[in-house]
Amino acid sequence: MNQTESSVGTNNTKPALTGSTSAVPEWTTETINGGSFRQVDLHTGTNGWASPPGNVFSLRSTNYFTKKQKSPGGDYLLSPAGVDWLKSTIKLDNIMSRPANRVAHALRKAQSRGESQNSFIFAVNCELSGKEHYHLVLYFATEEPLPSDSPLQRFIDGDDTYRNQRFKIVSQVVKGPWVVKAAAGQFGAFLVGKTVKCNYYKGSNYFEIDVDTGSSAIMSAVVRLLLGYTKNFMADIGFVIEAKGEDELPERLIGGASRAGLQGGTSSATASGGASKKIHWGQIIIIKKILLNNN
C-alpha cells in the first residue's frame, strides 16, 4: 500500500497542512462521542481518552540536523475522530474496510447526504494478541484534501519500505508507578516499522496502519506489563513522520491522544486477565534481558 510522511511547519506558527476548519462536522462529532472508549476531560477524566496539546511532545526542530535541537510539537495536522478499544476472537486487520466499522460507516452516511466529500481518515490499529485479541484503534480525520506534495501524502503514496522507515510514535507516561515509566521509557520515541511488524491499508478515503505488538518480544512484554496497570497510569501518544532531510523539518504531529486510567466496563478487559505482581516482575526481567542482548 502507499503512504507518505507527516508534513512540517514551525512551532507555534506552523501552518495547518489541511487548512483551517471552522466547525467540527456532524459525522466526526458522532464518532468522537460514540464507540467503546469515550472522550473524557484531559485533566480529570478516567476510563477514556482525551486530546493532549501537541506541545507536550518534543519533535525535531528546524535546525535539528545541525544542532540536534527539538521543539514543542505545536498543532496537529489532523483532528481527532474517536478511539475504540475492541475485544475479538480473531485479529481485526484492515478494520476500516469492515462494514461494521462505526467511523467508516459515519463518514459513508455523511457522504451519502452530499457532505464531507473530501474527508479522509487516518487510523492506527494497535493489535494486542493473545488467547483473545484486543485492538486500540485511534482515528484522525481532515475535511480538506491533503496537498499532493505534502510529506503526509507522500507517506500515503509510498511503499512499505519507505513507510517502515518513517512512521514514528512519540509518547510519555504522565502518571504511573515507576515500573511502568521505566518500561514505557524504552519506547519514548521510535520508528514503529523497525520495531514491530506493520501492515498498511489504503482505501479511497482512508489510510490505516495495523501495528502488531506481538511481533516483537520486547514490545509484547512491555504491553502486557502496561495492561496490568491500566487503572494506575496515564500516557500521551503522538504520531509523526520522521524527518530525514532539512526540507522535512520541523516535524509535524499527525495526531495524538491521551489515555486515562481504566476503571471498569467494556474497555477495562485486558489480556493480562488480572495477572499477579509476580507475572509483572517476570515481564520486567524479560524486558531487561532482551534489552541487554540487543545492546
PDB file of C-alpha atoms in Angstrom:
ATOM      1  CA  MET A   1       0.000   0.000   0.000  1.00  0.00           C
ATOM      2  CA  ASN A   2       1.101   3.550  -0.414  1.00  0.00           C
ATOM      3  CA  GLN A   3       1.870   6.209   2.133  1.00  0.00           C
ATOM      4  CA  THR A   4       3.961   9.328   2.949  1.00  0.00           C
ATOM      5  CA  GLU A   5       5.390  11.339   5.822  1.00  0.00           C
ATOM      6  CA  SER A   6       3.872  13.931   8.032  1.00  0.00           C
ATOM      7  CA  SER A   7       4.164  17.490   6.968  1.00  0.00           C
ATOM      8  CA  VAL A   8       6.181  20.163   8.599  1.00  0.00           C
ATOM      9  CA  GLY A   9       5.942  23.760   9.614  1.00  0.00           C
ATOM     10  CA  THR A  10       7.307  25.597  12.629  1.00  0.00           C
ATOM     11  CA  ASN A  11       6.493  25.551  16.223  1.00  0.00           C
ATOM     12  CA  ASN A  12       3.510  27.665  17.170  1.00  0.00           C
ATOM     13  CA  THR A  13       3.464  29.315  13.742  1.00  0.00           C
ATOM     14  CA  LYS A  14       3.098  26.036  11.860  1.00  0.00           C
ATOM     15  CA  PRO A  15       0.515  26.370   9.095  1.00  0.00           C
ATOM     16  CA  ALA A  16      -2.189  23.730   9.126  1.00  0.00           C
ATOM     17  CA  LEU A  17      -1.488  21.150   6.459  1.00  0.00           C
ATOM     18  CA  THR A  18      -5.098  20.668   5.569  1.00  0.00           C
ATOM     19  CA  GLY A  19      -6.280  24.220   6.090  1.00  0.00           C
ATOM     20  CA  SER A  20      -8.314  25.637   8.951  1.00  0.00           C
ATOM     21  CA  THR A  21     -11.701  24.202   9.813  1.00  0.00           C
ATOM     22  CA  SER A  22     -14.424  26.423  11.176  1.00  0.00           C
ATOM     23  CA  ALA A  23     -16.617  23.742  12.663  1.00  0.00           C
ATOM     24  CA  VAL A  24     -16.458  20.088  13.622  1.00  0.00           C
ATOM     25  CA  PRO A  25     -18.503  18.113  11.059  1.00  0.00           C
ATOM     26  CA  GLU A  26     -21.508  16.195  12.308  1.00  0.00           C
ATOM     27  CA  TRP A  27     -20.097  12.781  11.411  1.00  0.00           C
ATOM     28  CA  THR A  28     -16.927  13.467  13.431  1.00  0.00           C
ATOM     29  CA  THR A  29     -18.963  14.603  16.428  1.00  0.00           C
ATOM     30  CA  GLU A  30     -20.801  11.286  16.185  1.00  0.00           C
ATOM     31  CA  THR A  31     -17.621   9.205  16.078  1.00  0.00           C
ATOM     32  CA  ILE A  32     -15.944  11.122  18.894  1.00  0.00           C
ATOM     33  CA  ASN A  33     -18.928  10.692  21.214  1.00  0.00           C
ATOM     34  CA  GLY A  34     -19.659   7.087  20.257  1.00  0.00           C
ATOM     35  CA  GLY A  35     -17.681   3.904  20.462  1.00  0.00           C
ATOM     36  CA  SER A  36     -16.412   1.713  23.267  1.00  0.00           C
ATOM     37  CA  PHE A  37     -13.844   4.201  24.534  1.00  0.00           C
ATOM     38  CA  ARG A  38     -15.318   7.577  25.409  1.00  0.00           C
ATOM     39  CA  GLN A  39     -13.767  11.024  25.313  1.00  0.00           C
ATOM     40  CA  VAL A  40     -13.118  12.447  28.780  1.00  0.00           C
ATOM     41  CA  ASP A  41     -11.644  15.585  30.313  1.00  0.00           C
ATOM     42  CA  LEU A  42      -7.875  15.702  29.840  1.00  0.00           C
ATOM     43  CA  HIS A  43      -7.163  16.523  33.494  1.00  0.00           C
ATOM     44  CA  THR A  44      -9.934  14.842  35.464  1.00  0.00           C
ATOM     45  CA  GLY A  45     -11.326  12.109  33.223  1.00  0.00           C
ATOM     46  CA  THR A  46     -10.950   8.352  33.727  1.00  0.00           C
ATOM     47  CA  ASN A  47     -11.782   5.301  31.662  1.00  0.00           C
ATOM     48  CA  GLY A  48     -11.408   7.102  28.342  1.00  0.00           C
ATOM     49  CA  TRP A  49      -9.280   9.238  26.054  1.00  0.00           C
ATOM     50  CA  ALA A  50      -8.567  12.920  25.565  1.00  0.00           C
ATOM     51  CA  SER A  51      -6.594  15.126  23.187  1.00  0.00           C
ATOM     52  CA  PRO A  52      -3.431  16.479  24.829  1.00  0.00           C
ATOM     53  CA  PRO A  53      -1.915  19.707  23.498  1.00  0.00           C
ATOM     54  CA  GLY A  54       0.666  18.994  20.826  1.00  0.00           C
ATOM     55  CA  ASN A  55       3.277  20.932  22.745  1.00  0.00           C
ATOM     56  CA  VAL A  56       3.633  18.109  25.293  1.00  0.00           C
ATOM     57  CA  PHE A  57       5.637  16.260  22.639  1.00  0.00           C
ATOM     58  CA  SER A  58       9.187  17.176  21.608  1.00  0.00           C
ATOM     59  CA  LEU A  59       9.864  16.878  17.884  1.00  0.00           C
ATOM     60  CA  ARG A  60      12.799  17.582  15.616  1.00  0.00           C
ATOM     61  CA  SER A  61      13.087  21.333  15.090  1.00  0.00           C
ATOM     62  CA  THR A  62      14.190  23.342  12.052  1.00  0.00           C
ATOM     63  CA  ASN A  63      17.878  23.080  12.983  1.00  0.00           C
ATOM     64  CA  TYR A  64      17.790  19.502  14.246  1.00  0.00           C
ATOM     65  CA  PHE A  65      20.394  18.193  11.806  1.00  0.00           C
ATOM     66  CA  THR A  66      22.892  20.911  12.712  1.00  0.00           C
ATOM     67  CA  LYS A  67      22.248  21.434  16.440  1.00  0.00           C
ATOM     68  CA  LYS A  68      20.187  18.358  17.421  1.00  0.00           C
ATOM     69  CA  GLN A  69      17.538  20.620  18.900  1.00  0.00           C
ATOM     70  CA  LYS A  70      13.921  19.651  19.404  1.00  0.00           C
ATOM     71  CA  SER A  71      10.894  21.875  19.908  1.00  0.00           C
ATOM     72  CA  PRO A  72       7.294  21.520  21.127  1.00  0.00           C
ATOM     73  CA  GLY A  73       5.048  19.739  18.637  1.00  0.00           C
ATOM     74  CA  GLY A  74       2.501  22.501  18.091  1.00  0.00           C
ATOM     75  CA  ASP A  75      -0.797  21.952  16.309  1.00  0.00           C
ATOM     76  CA  TYR A  76      -1.919  18.598  14.947  1.00  0.00           C
ATOM     77  CA  LEU A  77      -2.237  18.105  11.214  1.00  0.00           C
ATOM     78  CA  LEU A  78      -5.442  16.083  11.581  1.00  0.00           C
ATOM     79  CA  SER A  79      -8.352  16.316  14.004  1.00  0.00           C
ATOM     80  CA  PRO A  80      -9.341  13.537  16.424  1.00  0.00           C
ATOM     81  CA  ALA A  81     -12.226  11.367  15.227  1.00  0.00           C
ATOM     82  CA  GLY A  82     -12.552   8.901  18.096  1.00  0.00           C
ATOM     83  CA  VAL A  83     -10.906   5.916  19.787  1.00  0.00           C
ATOM     84  CA  ASP A  84     -12.048   2.303  20.038  1.00  0.00           C
ATOM     85  CA  TRP A  85     -10.947  -0.406  22.491  1.00  0.00           C
ATOM     86  CA  LEU A  86     -12.149  -3.671  20.984  1.00  0.00           C
ATOM     87  CA  LYS A  87     -12.075  -7.302  22.034  1.00  0.00           C
ATOM     88  CA  SER A  88     -12.382 -10.092  19.467  1.00  0.00           C
ATOM     89  CA  THR A  89     -11.824 -13.804  18.998  1.00  0.00           C
ATOM     90  CA  ILE A  90      -9.966 -13.044  15.764  1.00  0.00           C
ATOM     91  CA  LYS A  91      -7.420 -10.438  14.728  1.00  0.00           C
ATOM     92  CA  LEU A  92      -9.202  -7.460  13.150  1.00  0.00           C
ATOM     93  CA  ASP A  93      -6.888  -6.499  10.299  1.00  0.00           C
ATOM     94  CA  ASN A  94      -7.811  -3.636   7.956  1.00  0.00           C
ATOM     95  CA  ILE A  95     -10.502  -2.610  10.370  1.00  0.00           C
ATOM     96  CA  MET A  96     -11.561   0.423   8.317  1.00  0.00           C
ATOM     97  CA  SER A  97     -12.657  -1.859   5.462  1.00  0.00           C
ATOM     98  CA  ARG A  98     -15.093  -3.805   7.640  1.00  0.00           C
ATOM     99  CA  PRO A  99     -18.771  -2.920   7.018  1.00  0.00           C
ATOM    100  CA  ALA A 100     -19.460  -2.699  10.755  1.00  0.00           C
ATOM    101  CA  ASN A 101     -16.692  -0.167  11.453  1.00  0.00           C
ATOM    102  CA  ARG A 102     -18.529   2.731  13.045  1.00  0.00           C
ATOM    103  CA  VAL A 103     -16.161   5.505  11.887  1.00  0.00           C
ATOM    104  CA  ALA A 104     -16.134   4.436   8.239  1.00  0.00           C
ATOM    105  CA  HIS A 105     -19.916   3.995   8.430  1.00  0.00           C
ATOM    106  CA  ALA A 106     -20.430   7.511   9.815  1.00  0.00           C
ATOM    107  CA  LEU A 107     -18.387   9.032   7.008  1.00  0.00           C
ATOM    108  CA  ARG A 108     -20.259   6.988   4.368  1.00  0.00           C
ATOM    109  CA  LYS A 109     -23.580   8.267   5.746  1.00  0.00           C
ATOM    110  CA  ALA A 110     -22.348  11.869   5.635  1.00  0.00           C
ATOM    111  CA  GLN A 111     -21.110  11.494   2.083  1.00  0.00           C
ATOM    112  CA  SER A 112     -24.411   9.907   1.005  1.00  0.00           C
ATOM    113  CA  ARG A 113     -26.020  13.188   2.128  1.00  0.00           C
ATOM    114  CA  GLY A 114     -23.583  15.133  -0.025  1.00  0.00           C
ATOM    115  CA  GLU A 115     -21.454  16.204   2.968  1.00  0.00           C
ATOM    116  CA  SER A 116     -17.739  15.843   3.702  1.00  0.00           C
ATOM    117  CA  GLN A 117     -16.893  14.711   0.180  1.00  0.00           C
ATOM    118  CA  ASN A 118     -13.178  15.391   0.690  1.00  0.00           C
ATOM    119  CA  SER A 119     -12.911  13.860   4.170  1.00  0.00           C
ATOM    120  CA  PHE A 120     -10.041  11.491   4.811  1.00  0.00           C
ATOM    121  CA  ILE A 121      -9.443   9.220   7.818  1.00  0.00           C
ATOM    122  CA  PHE A 122      -6.060   8.212   9.195  1.00  0.00           C
ATOM    123  CA  ALA A 123      -6.359   5.212  11.534  1.00  0.00           C
ATOM    124  CA  VAL A 124      -3.790   3.482  13.734  1.00  0.00           C
ATOM    125  CA  ASN A 125      -4.851  -0.013  14.822  1.00  0.00           C
ATOM    126  CA  CYS A 126      -2.680  -1.300  17.687  1.00  0.00           C
ATOM    127  CA  GLU A 127      -3.153  -5.051  17.895  1.00  0.00           C
ATOM    128  CA  LEU A 128      -2.628  -6.834  21.208  1.00  0.00           C
ATOM    129  CA  SER A 129      -2.811 -10.552  20.517  1.00  0.00           C
ATOM    130  CA  GLY A 130      -3.084 -13.430  22.962  1.00  0.00           C
ATOM    131  CA  LYS A 131      -5.754 -16.015  23.747  1.00  0.00           C
ATOM    132  CA  GLU A 132      -8.082 -13.180  22.837  1.00  0.00           C
ATOM    133  CA  HIS A 133      -7.376 -10.226  20.573  1.00  0.00           C
ATOM    134  CA  TYR A 134      -7.564  -6.619  21.710  1.00  0.00           C
ATOM    135  CA  HIS A 135      -7.390  -3.575  19.463  1.00  0.00           C
ATOM    136  CA  LEU A 136      -6.764   0.022  20.427  1.00  0.00           C
ATOM    137  CA  VAL A 137      -7.820   1.969  17.335  1.00  0.00           C
ATOM    138  CA  LEU A 138      -7.168   5.703  17.087  1.00  0.00           C
ATOM    139  CA  TYR A 139      -8.900   7.680  14.339  1.00  0.00           C
ATOM    140  CA  PHE A 140      -7.943  11.084  12.947  1.00  0.00           C
ATOM    141  CA  ALA A 141      -9.569  12.979  10.097  1.00  0.00           C
ATOM    142  CA  THR A 142      -9.435  16.002   7.834  1.00  0.00           C
ATOM    143  CA  GLU A 143     -12.198  17.660   5.833  1.00  0.00           C
ATOM    144  CA  GLU A 144      -9.807  19.033   3.219  1.00  0.00           C
ATOM    145  CA  PRO A 145      -7.765  17.191   0.569  1.00  0.00           C
ATOM    146  CA  LEU A 146      -4.148  16.580   1.521  1.00  0.00           C
ATOM    147  CA  PRO A 147      -1.765  18.613  -0.664  1.00  0.00           C
ATOM    148  CA  SER A 148      -0.260  16.286  -3.247  1.00  0.00           C
ATOM    149  CA  ASP A 149       3.288  17.373  -2.434  1.00  0.00           C
ATOM    150  CA  SER A 150       2.929  17.217   1.354  1.00  0.00           C
ATOM    151  CA  PRO A 151       5.039  14.792   3.375  1.00  0.00           C
ATOM    152  CA  LEU A 152       1.879  13.117   4.689  1.00  0.00           C
ATOM    153  CA  GLN A 153       0.560  12.481   1.186  1.00  0.00           C
ATOM    154  CA  ARG A 154       3.975  11.221   0.060  1.00  0.00           C
ATOM    155  CA  PHE A 155       3.882   8.822   3.002  1.00  0.00           C
ATOM    156  CA  ILE A 156       0.458   7.566   1.954  1.00  0.00           C
ATOM    157  CA  ASP A 157       1.703   7.114  -1.605  1.00  0.00           C
ATOM    158  CA  GLY A 158       4.991   5.439  -0.674  1.00  0.00           C
ATOM    159  CA  ASP A 159       5.829   1.755  -0.445  1.00  0.00           C
ATOM    160  CA  ASP A 160       6.037  -0.295   2.735  1.00  0.00           C
ATOM    161  CA  THR A 161       9.823   0.014   2.961  1.00  0.00           C
ATOM    162  CA  TYR A 162       9.515   3.780   2.910  1.00  0.00           C
ATOM    163  CA  ARG A 163       6.755   3.721   5.479  1.00  0.00           C
ATOM    164  CA  ASN A 164       8.645   1.445   7.863  1.00  0.00           C
ATOM    165  CA  GLN A 165      11.487   3.962   7.913  1.00  0.00           C
ATOM    166  CA  ARG A 166       9.250   6.944   8.569  1.00  0.00           C
ATOM    167  CA  PHE A 167       6.268   6.261  10.817  1.00  0.00           C
ATOM    168  CA  LYS A 168       7.192   7.215  14.365  1.00  0.00           C
ATOM    169  CA  ILE A 169       5.436   7.105  17.724  1.00  0.00           C
ATOM    170  CA  VAL A 170       6.328   9.625  20.424  1.00  0.00           C
ATOM    171  CA  SER A 171       4.983   9.059  23.909  1.00  0.00           C
ATOM    172  CA  GLN A 172       5.294   9.841  27.588  1.00  0.00           C
ATOM    173  CA  VAL A 173       3.852   8.386  30.768  1.00  0.00           C
ATOM    174  CA  VAL A 174       2.134  11.267  32.525  1.00  0.00           C
ATOM    175  CA  LYS A 175       1.216   9.329  35.646  1.00  0.00           C
ATOM    176  CA  GLY A 176       2.015   5.841  36.825  1.00  0.00           C
ATOM    177  CA  PRO A 177       4.212   3.634  39.030  1.00  0.00           C
ATOM    178  CA  TRP A 178       7.933   3.721  38.412  1.00  0.00           C
ATOM    179  CA  VAL A 179       7.953   0.254  36.874  1.00  0.00           C
ATOM    180  CA  VAL A 180       5.546   1.427  34.151  1.00  0.00           C
ATOM    181  CA  LYS A 181       7.573   4.574  33.493  1.00  0.00           C
ATOM    182  CA  ALA A 182      10.766   2.525  33.280  1.00  0.00           C
ATOM    183  CA  ALA A 183       9.297   0.020  30.824  1.00  0.00           C
ATOM    184  CA  ALA A 184       7.487   2.570  28.647  1.00  0.00           C
ATOM    185  CA  GLY A 185      10.557   4.804  28.652  1.00  0.00           C
ATOM    186  CA  GLN A 186      12.276   2.321  26.362  1.00  0.00           C
ATOM    187  CA  PHE A 187       9.818   3.418  23.681  1.00  0.00           C
ATOM    188  CA  GLY A 188       9.614   7.187  24.246  1.00  0.00           C
ATOM    189  CA  ALA A 189      10.182   7.751  20.530  1.00  0.00           C
ATOM    190  CA  PHE A 190      10.714   5.007  17.984  1.00  0.00           C
ATOM    191  CA  LEU A 191      10.194   4.051  14.359  1.00  0.00           C
ATOM    192  CA  VAL A 192       7.296   1.647  14.560  1.00  0.00           C
ATOM    193  CA  GLY A 193       8.017  -0.368  11.418  1.00  0.00           C
ATOM    194  CA  LYS A 194      11.582  -1.063  12.540  1.00  0.00           C
ATOM    195  CA  THR A 195      10.373  -2.318  15.939  1.00  0.00           C
ATOM    196  CA  VAL A 196       7.270  -4.356  15.157  1.00  0.00           C
ATOM    197  CA  LYS A 197       5.514  -5.640  12.051  1.00  0.00           C
ATOM    198  CA  CYS A 198       3.208  -3.086  10.453  1.00  0.00           C
ATOM    199  CA  ASN A 199       0.638  -3.640   7.732  1.00  0.00           C
ATOM    200  CA  TYR A 200      -0.630  -0.706   5.691  1.00  0.00           C
ATOM    201  CA  TYR A 201      -4.042  -0.407   4.056  1.00  0.00           C
ATOM    202  CA  LYS A 202      -5.150   2.340   1.705  1.00  0.00           C
ATOM    203  CA  GLY A 203      -8.774   2.959   0.780  1.00  0.00           C
ATOM    204  CA  SER A 204     -10.465   5.661  -1.250  1.00  0.00           C
ATOM    205  CA  ASN A 205     -10.975   7.854   1.815  1.00  0.00           C
ATOM    206  CA  TYR A 206      -8.775   6.304   4.499  1.00  0.00           C
ATOM    207  CA  PHE A 207      -5.331   5.081   5.355  1.00  0.00           C
ATOM    208  CA  GLU A 208      -4.796   2.512   8.119  1.00  0.00           C
ATOM    209  CA  ILE A 209      -1.682   1.278   9.895  1.00  0.00           C
ATOM    210  CA  ASP A 210      -2.007  -2.023  11.751  1.00  0.00           C
ATOM    211  CA  VAL A 211       0.677  -2.309  14.439  1.00  0.00           C
ATOM    212  CA  ASP A 212       1.255  -5.908  15.547  1.00  0.00           C
ATOM    213  CA  THR A 213       2.713  -5.529  19.034  1.00  0.00           C
ATOM    214  CA  GLY A 214       3.033  -9.315  19.369  1.00  0.00           C
ATOM    215  CA  SER A 215       5.634  -9.437  16.584  1.00  0.00           C
ATOM    216  CA  SER A 216       8.302  -8.054  18.949  1.00  0.00           C
ATOM    217  CA  ALA A 217       9.279  -9.852  22.173  1.00  0.00           C
ATOM    218  CA  ILE A 218      10.247  -6.559  23.797  1.00  0.00           C
ATOM    219  CA  MET A 219       7.118  -4.679  22.786  1.00  0.00           C
ATOM    220  CA  SER A 220       4.884  -7.616  23.705  1.00  0.00           C
ATOM    221  CA  ALA A 221       6.409  -7.780  27.189  1.00  0.00           C
ATOM    222  CA  VAL A 222       6.037  -4.024  27.691  1.00  0.00           C
ATOM    223  CA  VAL A 223       2.416  -4.025  26.509  1.00  0.00           C
ATOM    224  CA  ARG A 224       1.462  -6.895  28.796  1.00  0.00           C
ATOM    225  CA  LEU A 225       3.141  -5.144  31.689  1.00  0.00           C
ATOM    226  CA  LEU A 226       1.180  -1.958  30.972  1.00  0.00           C
ATOM    227  CA  LEU A 227      -2.079  -3.877  30.751  1.00  0.00           C
ATOM    228  CA  GLY A 228      -1.574  -4.981  34.341  1.00  0.00           C
ATOM    229  CA  TYR A 229      -1.603  -1.330  35.466  1.00  0.00           C
ATOM    230  CA  THR A 230      -4.470   0.051  33.393  1.00  0.00           C
ATOM    231  CA  LYS A 231      -6.137   1.714  36.399  1.00  0.00           C
ATOM    232  CA  ASN A 232      -2.987   3.435  37.598  1.00  0.00           C
ATOM    233  CA  PHE A 233      -1.386   5.244  34.728  1.00  0.00           C
ATOM    234  CA  MET A 234      -1.995   7.899  32.082  1.00  0.00           C
ATOM    235  CA  ALA A 235       0.035   8.208  28.899  1.00  0.00           C
ATOM    236  CA  ASP A 236       0.227  10.601  25.956  1.00  0.00           C
ATOM    237  CA  ILE A 237       0.915   9.216  22.497  1.00  0.00           C
ATOM    238  CA  GLY A 238       1.544  11.062  19.241  1.00  0.00           C
ATOM    239  CA  PHE A 239       2.126  10.017  15.644  1.00  0.00           C
ATOM    240  CA  VAL A 240       4.779  11.590  13.457  1.00  0.00           C
ATOM    241  CA  ILE A 241       6.526  11.018  10.141  1.00  0.00           C
ATOM    242  CA  GLU A 242      10.225  11.161  10.927  1.00  0.00           C
ATOM    243  CA  ALA A 243      12.115  13.847   9.045  1.00  0.00           C
ATOM    244  CA  LYS A 244      15.140  12.570   7.138  1.00  0.00           C
ATOM    245  CA  GLY A 245      16.214  15.808   5.460  1.00  0.00           C
ATOM    246  CA  GLU A 246      16.334  19.563   6.088  1.00  0.00           C
ATOM    247  CA  ASP A 247      13.363  20.149   3.785  1.00  0.00           C
ATOM    248  CA  GLU A 248      11.185  17.969   6.041  1.00  0.00           C
ATOM    249  CA  LEU A 249      11.862  19.962   9.205  1.00  0.00           C
ATOM    250  CA  PRO A 250      10.371  20.802  11.587  1.00  0.00           C
ATOM    251  CA  GLU A 251       8.465  17.585  12.210  1.00  0.00           C
ATOM    252  CA  ARG A 252       4.691  17.785  12.499  1.00  0.00           C
ATOM    253  CA  LEU A 253       2.263  15.745  14.592  1.00  0.00           C
ATOM    254  CA  ILE A 254      -0.309  13.821  12.586  1.00  0.00           C
ATOM    255  CA  GLY A 255      -2.457  13.374  15.677  1.00  0.00           C
ATOM    256  CA  GLY A 256      -2.290  12.375  19.308  1.00  0.00           C
ATOM    257  CA  ALA A 257      -4.279  11.089  22.255  1.00  0.00           C
ATOM    258  CA  SER A 258      -4.032  10.778  26.000  1.00  0.00           C
ATOM    259  CA  ARG A 259      -5.189   7.542  27.564  1.00  0.00           C
ATOM    260  CA  ALA A 260      -6.749   7.912  31.023  1.00  0.00           C
ATOM    261  CA  GLY A 261      -6.787   5.090  33.577  1.00  0.00           C
ATOM    262  CA  LEU A 262      -9.391   2.427  33.013  1.00  0.00           C
ATOM    263  CA  GLN A 263     -11.839   1.922  35.838  1.00  0.00           C
ATOM    264  CA  GLY A 264     -14.079  -0.847  34.573  1.00  0.00           C
ATOM    265  CA  GLY A 265     -16.637  -1.532  31.860  1.00  0.00           C
ATOM    266  CA  THR A 266     -16.053  -2.817  28.338  1.00  0.00           C
ATOM    267  CA  SER A 267     -12.721  -1.090  27.908  1.00  0.00           C
ATOM    268  CA  SER A 268     -11.261  -2.488  31.103  1.00  0.00           C
ATOM    269  CA  ALA A 269     -10.880  -6.069  29.884  1.00  0.00           C
ATOM    270  CA  THR A 270      -7.205  -6.766  29.342  1.00  0.00           C
ATOM    271  CA  ALA A 271      -5.074  -9.586  28.077  1.00  0.00           C
ATOM    272  CA  SER A 272      -3.371  -9.714  31.445  1.00  0.00           C
ATOM    273  CA  GLY A 273      -6.522 -11.144  32.981  1.00  0.00           C
ATOM    274  CA  GLY A 274      -5.653  -9.608  36.327  1.00  0.00           C
ATOM    275  CA  ALA A 275      -2.205 -11.172  36.363  1.00  0.00           C
ATOM    276  CA  SER A 276      -0.368 -11.133  39.630  1.00  0.00           C
ATOM    277  CA  LYS A 277       2.590  -8.943  40.505  1.00  0.00           C
ATOM    278  CA  LYS A 278       4.810 -11.993  40.171  1.00  0.00           C
ATOM    279  CA  ILE A 279       3.972 -12.098  36.497  1.00  0.00           C
ATOM    280  CA  HIS A 280       4.673  -8.385  36.179  1.00  0.00           C
ATOM    281  CA  TRP A 281       8.105  -8.791  37.759  1.00  0.00           C
ATOM    282  CA  GLY A 282       8.780 -11.700  35.436  1.00  0.00           C
ATOM    283  CA  GLN A 283       7.944  -9.464  32.497  1.00  0.00           C
ATOM    284  CA  ILE A 284      10.351  -6.825  33.759  1.00  0.00           C
ATOM    285  CA  ILE A 285      13.141  -9.393  33.899  1.00  0.00           C
ATOM    286  CA  ILE A 286      12.324 -10.475  30.342  1.00  0.00           C
ATOM    287  CA  ILE A 287      12.440  -6.878  29.117  1.00  0.00           C
ATOM    288  CA  LYS A 288      15.794  -6.269  30.762  1.00  0.00           C
ATOM    289  CA  LYS A 289      17.298  -9.454  29.355  1.00  0.00           C
ATOM    290  CA  ILE A 290      16.140  -8.662  25.822  1.00  0.00           C
ATOM    291  CA  LEU A 291      17.399  -5.093  26.041  1.00  0.00           C
ATOM    292  CA  LEU A 292      20.795  -6.283  27.265  1.00  0.00           C
ATOM    293  CA  ASN A 293      21.027  -8.790  24.443  1.00  0.00           C
ATOM    294  CA  ASN A 294      20.173  -6.147  21.871  1.00  0.00           C
ATOM    295  CA  ASN A 295      22.682  -3.577  23.111  1.00  0.00           C
TER     296      ASN A 295
END
